[in-house]
GROMACS .gro file of C-alpha atoms in nm:
model
  226
    1MET     CA    1   0.013  -0.013   0.044
    2THR     CA    2   0.282   0.224   0.117
    3ALA     CA    3   0.455   0.174  -0.164
    4ARG     CA    4   0.218   0.310  -0.417
    5LEU     CA    5   0.250   0.635  -0.236
    6THR     CA    6   0.373   0.875  -0.422
    7THR     CA    7   0.507   1.268  -0.301
    8THR     CA    8   0.193   1.405  -0.371
    9SER     CA    9   0.026   1.175  -0.126
   10TYR     CA   10   0.205   1.279   0.094
   11ALA     CA   11   0.106   1.671   0.098
   12VAL     CA   12  -0.232   1.538   0.085
   13LEU     CA   13  -0.265   1.362   0.411
   14ALA     CA   14  -0.005   1.668   0.577
   15GLN     CA   15  -0.280   1.904   0.450
   16VAL     CA   16  -0.616   1.725   0.577
   17ALA     CA   17  -0.372   1.590   0.883
   18VAL     CA   18  -0.366   1.956   1.009
   19ARG     CA   19  -0.779   1.960   1.027
   20PRO     CA   20  -1.086   1.866   0.767
   21TRP     CA   21  -1.144   2.002   0.444
   22SER     CA   22  -1.316   2.002   0.103
   23THR     CA   23  -1.133   1.962  -0.207
   24TYR     CA   24  -1.212   2.306  -0.295
   25GLU     CA   25  -1.049   2.431  -0.013
   26LEU     CA   26  -0.686   2.140  -0.047
   27ALA     CA   27  -0.637   2.324  -0.395
   28GLN     CA   28  -0.563   2.672  -0.194
   29GLN     CA   29  -0.389   2.531   0.035
   30ARG     CA   30  -0.168   2.432  -0.296
   31VAL     CA   31  -0.195   2.772  -0.418
   32ARG     CA   32  -0.084   2.924  -0.083
   33TYR     CA   33   0.200   2.689   0.036
   34PHE     CA   34   0.287   2.356  -0.130
   35ARG     CA   35   0.341   2.498  -0.551
   36TYR     CA   36   0.631   2.673  -0.479
   37VAL     CA   37   0.791   2.302  -0.302
   38TRP     CA   38   0.619   2.095  -0.510
   39PRO     CA   39   0.401   2.216  -0.830
   40ARG     CA   40   0.095   2.009  -0.977
   41ALA     CA   41  -0.182   2.032  -1.133
   42GLU     CA   42  -0.499   2.137  -0.967
   43SER     CA   43  -0.669   1.867  -1.167
   44ALA     CA   44  -0.401   1.593  -1.003
   45ILE     CA   45  -0.476   1.742  -0.649
   46TYR     CA   46  -0.851   1.660  -0.674
   47ARG     CA   47  -0.750   1.361  -0.836
   48GLU     CA   48  -0.479   1.252  -0.564
   49VAL     CA   49  -0.801   1.321  -0.289
   50LYS     CA   50  -1.038   1.036  -0.498
   51ARG     CA   51  -0.762   0.809  -0.514
   52LEU     CA   52  -0.621   0.833  -0.128
   53SER     CA   53  -0.998   0.780  -0.087
   54SER     CA   54  -1.062   0.488  -0.205
   55MET     CA   55  -0.743   0.373  -0.040
   56GLY     CA   56  -0.933   0.371   0.310
   57LEU     CA   57  -0.653   0.688   0.403
   58LEU     CA   58  -0.894   0.954   0.366
   59GLU     CA   59  -1.211   0.943   0.452
   60ALA     CA   60  -1.506   1.158   0.295
   61LYS     CA   61  -1.794   1.283   0.440
   62LYS     CA   62  -2.081   1.497   0.287
   63GLU     CA   63  -2.164   1.851   0.484
   64HIS     CA   64  -2.434   2.125   0.358
   65VAL     CA   65  -2.348   2.520   0.359
   66GLY     CA   66  -2.707   2.652   0.316
   67LYS     CA   67  -2.795   2.435   0.018
   68ARG     CA   68  -2.502   2.382  -0.054
   69ALA     CA   69  -2.339   2.043  -0.067
   70ARG     CA   70  -2.003   1.951  -0.020
   71THR     CA   71  -1.787   1.710   0.086
   72VAL     CA   72  -1.509   1.692   0.308
   73TYR     CA   73  -1.252   1.497   0.394
   74SER     CA   74  -1.110   1.393   0.677
   75ILE     CA   75  -0.770   1.162   0.755
   76THR     CA   76  -0.834   0.835   0.904
   77GLU     CA   77  -0.643   0.642   1.128
   78LYS     CA   78  -0.439   0.391   0.787
   79GLY     CA   79  -0.422   0.755   0.643
   80ARG     CA   80  -0.188   0.905   0.966
   81GLU     CA   81   0.014   0.558   0.964
   82ALA     CA   82   0.094   0.614   0.675
   83LEU     CA   83   0.166   0.923   0.690
   84ARG     CA   84   0.400   0.854   1.050
   85ALA     CA   85   0.619   0.580   0.834
   86TRP     CA   86   0.724   0.847   0.576
   87LEU     CA   87   0.837   1.097   0.790
   88ALA     CA   88   1.037   0.838   0.920
   89THR     CA   89   1.182   0.766   0.512
   90PRO     CA   90   1.487   1.005   0.407
   91VAL     CA   91   1.363   1.327   0.250
   92SER     CA   92   1.437   1.387  -0.111
   93PRO     CA   93   1.763   1.575  -0.194
   94PHE     CA   94   1.662   1.966  -0.269
   95ALA     CA   95   1.555   2.045  -0.643
   96MET     CA   96   1.385   2.322  -0.721
   97ASP     CA   97   1.143   2.413  -1.089
   98PHE     CA   98   1.209   2.714  -1.220
   99GLU     CA   99   1.176   2.740  -1.612
  100ALA     CA  100   1.345   3.066  -1.615
  101MET     CA  101   1.697   2.944  -1.559
  102ILE     CA  102   1.676   2.681  -1.842
  103ARG     CA  103   1.597   2.973  -2.067
  104LEU     CA  104   1.883   3.195  -1.940
  105PHE     CA  105   2.133   2.869  -1.993
  106VAL     CA  106   1.999   2.926  -2.360
  107ALA     CA  107   1.923   3.275  -2.462
  108PRO     CA  108   2.226   3.323  -2.701
  109LEU     CA  109   1.951   3.079  -2.883
  110GLY     CA  110   1.685   3.361  -2.848
  111THR     CA  111   1.738   3.737  -2.810
  112LYS     CA  112   1.838   3.978  -2.602
  113ASP     CA  113   1.443   4.111  -2.559
  114GLU     CA  114   1.342   3.783  -2.472
  115ILE     CA  115   1.558   3.727  -2.196
  116ILE     CA  116   1.497   4.061  -2.106
  117ALA     CA  117   1.119   3.984  -2.057
  118THR     CA  118   1.148   3.682  -1.897
  119LEU     CA  119   1.341   3.851  -1.660
  120LYS     CA  120   1.078   4.105  -1.609
  121LEU     CA  121   0.850   3.766  -1.554
  122VAL     CA  122   1.052   3.678  -1.259
  123LEU     CA  123   1.097   4.004  -1.057
  124ASN     CA  124   0.737   4.091  -1.072
  125ASP     CA  125   0.615   3.776  -0.984
  126ALA     CA  126   0.871   3.782  -0.703
  127ARG     CA  127   0.687   4.077  -0.575
  128GLU     CA  128   0.343   3.992  -0.594
  129MET     CA  129   0.467   3.645  -0.410
  130LEU     CA  130   0.616   3.860  -0.147
  131ARG     CA  131   0.311   4.132  -0.137
  132PHE     CA  132   0.091   3.769  -0.070
  133SER     CA  133   0.361   3.720   0.159
  134GLY     CA  134   0.327   3.997   0.338
  135GLU     CA  135  -0.055   3.950   0.383
  136VAL     CA  136  -0.002   3.594   0.486
  137LYS     CA  137   0.204   3.670   0.750
  138GLN     CA  138  -0.009   3.960   0.864
  139GLU     CA  139  -0.315   3.700   0.857
  140PHE     CA  140  -0.141   3.511   1.129
  141LEU     CA  141  -0.034   3.827   1.320
  142GLU     CA  142  -0.417   3.900   1.385
  143GLY     CA  143  -0.485   3.551   1.475
  144MET     CA  144  -0.727   3.520   1.155
  145ALA     CA  145  -0.553   3.241   0.974
  146VAL     CA  146  -0.746   2.885   0.949
  147THR     CA  147  -0.436   2.704   1.106
  148GLN     CA  148  -0.337   2.961   1.313
  149ASP     CA  149  -0.315   2.665   1.634
  150GLN     CA  150   0.019   2.576   1.381
  151VAL     CA  151   0.124   2.914   1.340
  152TYR     CA  152   0.459   2.748   1.601
  153ILE     CA  153   0.520   2.494   1.249
  154ARG     CA  154   0.372   2.751   0.929
  155ALA     CA  155   0.630   3.025   1.045
  156LEU     CA  156   0.911   2.819   0.987
  157ALA     CA  157   0.757   2.738   0.605
  158VAL     CA  158   0.669   3.134   0.581
  159ASP     CA  159   1.012   3.247   0.683
  160PHE     CA  160   1.157   3.010   0.383
  161PHE     CA  161   0.960   3.140   0.127
  162ILE     CA  162   0.982   3.546   0.219
  163SER     CA  163   1.370   3.404   0.182
  164LEU     CA  164   1.325   3.180  -0.079
  165LEU     CA  165   1.132   3.526  -0.270
  166ASN     CA  166   1.391   3.758  -0.151
  167THR     CA  167   1.638   3.590  -0.285
  168VAL     CA  168   1.457   3.564  -0.646
  169GLU     CA  169   1.358   3.882  -0.667
  170ALA     CA  170   1.693   4.018  -0.593
  171TRP     CA  171   1.917   3.802  -0.853
  172ALA     CA  172   1.591   3.868  -1.107
  173GLN     CA  173   1.688   4.260  -1.059
  174ARG     CA  174   2.048   4.251  -1.086
  175THR     CA  175   2.060   4.018  -1.340
  176LEU     CA  176   1.790   4.215  -1.503
  177ASP     CA  177   2.013   4.509  -1.467
  178GLU     CA  178   2.364   4.346  -1.619
  179ILE     CA  179   2.200   4.193  -2.000
  180GLU     CA  180   1.980   4.538  -2.052
  181SER     CA  181   2.322   4.713  -2.023
  182TRP     CA  182   2.509   4.475  -2.327
  183ASP     CA  183   2.420   4.555  -2.626
  184ASP     CA  184   2.382   4.191  -2.695
  185LEU     CA  185   2.383   3.830  -2.605
  186SER     CA  186   2.744   3.721  -2.778
  187PRO     CA  187   3.005   3.716  -2.504
  188ASP     CA  188   3.234   3.952  -2.643
  189GLY     CA  189   3.374   4.157  -2.335
  190LYS     CA  190   3.166   3.978  -2.122
  191ASN     CA  191   3.359   3.695  -2.024
  192GLU     CA  192   3.639   3.915  -1.777
  193ARG     CA  193   3.357   4.044  -1.592
  194ALA     CA  194   3.184   3.725  -1.576
  195LEU     CA  195   3.429   3.517  -1.332
  196GLU     CA  196   3.518   3.847  -1.143
  197LYS     CA  197   3.147   3.797  -1.046
  198LEU     CA  198   3.236   3.532  -0.999
  199ARG     CA  199   3.513   3.532  -0.763
  200GLU     CA  200   3.296   3.786  -0.532
  201LEU     CA  201   3.024   3.479  -0.481
  202PRO     CA  202   2.990   3.447  -0.098
  203VAL     CA  203   3.051   2.997  -0.122
  204PRO     CA  204   3.388   2.866  -0.002
  205THR     CA  205   3.670   2.775  -0.293
  206PRO     CA  206   3.865   2.490  -0.310
  207GLY     CA  207   4.259   2.585  -0.406
  208SER     CA  208   4.289   2.405  -0.694
  209ILE     CA  209   4.047   2.204  -0.898
  210GLU     CA  210   4.232   1.895  -1.150
  211THR     CA  211   3.919   1.703  -1.251
  212THR     CA  212   3.569   1.821  -1.341
  213PRO     CA  213   3.361   1.883  -1.003
  214VAL     CA  214   3.062   1.557  -0.979
  215PRO     CA  215   2.766   1.683  -0.795
  216PRO     CA  216   2.740   1.532  -0.398
  217ARG     CA  217   2.566   1.181  -0.372
  218THR     CA  218   2.296   1.270  -0.208
  219GLN     CA  219   2.161   1.492  -0.547
  220ARG     CA  220   2.243   1.178  -0.795
  221GLN     CA  221   2.072   0.967  -0.626
  222ARG     CA  222   1.663   0.933  -0.774
  223HIS     CA  223   1.368   1.194  -0.659
  224ARG     CA  224   1.091   1.006  -0.565
  225ARG     CA  225   0.805   1.097  -0.842
  226ALA     CA  226   0.434   1.222  -0.874
   0.00000   0.00000   0.00000
């Protein structure tokens, strides 16, 4: 049974373990939190909820709000056992789904205007998400959050998201400034400046390199899927 579960399964179980939700509410929570660390389509969440319910890991209950009926899902003891078993396993290596970086790698195949447009979208998205994060922060400070009783955990997650978004915003702005100063996307006159930038990056480096660096073993392990 457990072998059939995916990270998406556990993401849903983790959310429902906090409190019962309707599928619509679960999808909204995905928008608020999970999509930034585990991006999956809203339709996948709906399918996963139904699948977990059929497996006996979630329990469905019909409720009425006025004249409107809705199905609310809560976690079963079997679901809690599966979630506890998963929490005891090693976590998958850090990974990031960031399409803009792929576009940056192949930017010389396109135009300067195209990569600038991409970076502006990244910058605007980061700023919009920082605005939203500020609202989430205030929601908790005013005691209005749906998961207010979990603030001691949620604050740690909000800290991560805001730190990440500030990093993305700063990177997008300085990268945009750099590329806008170029006449074109050719390497002419740019490589020496790039090496200077690399020398200034705040990461320890060995005295010398004799072979091509190999990523850490953990990064070469197979990631969980779906």
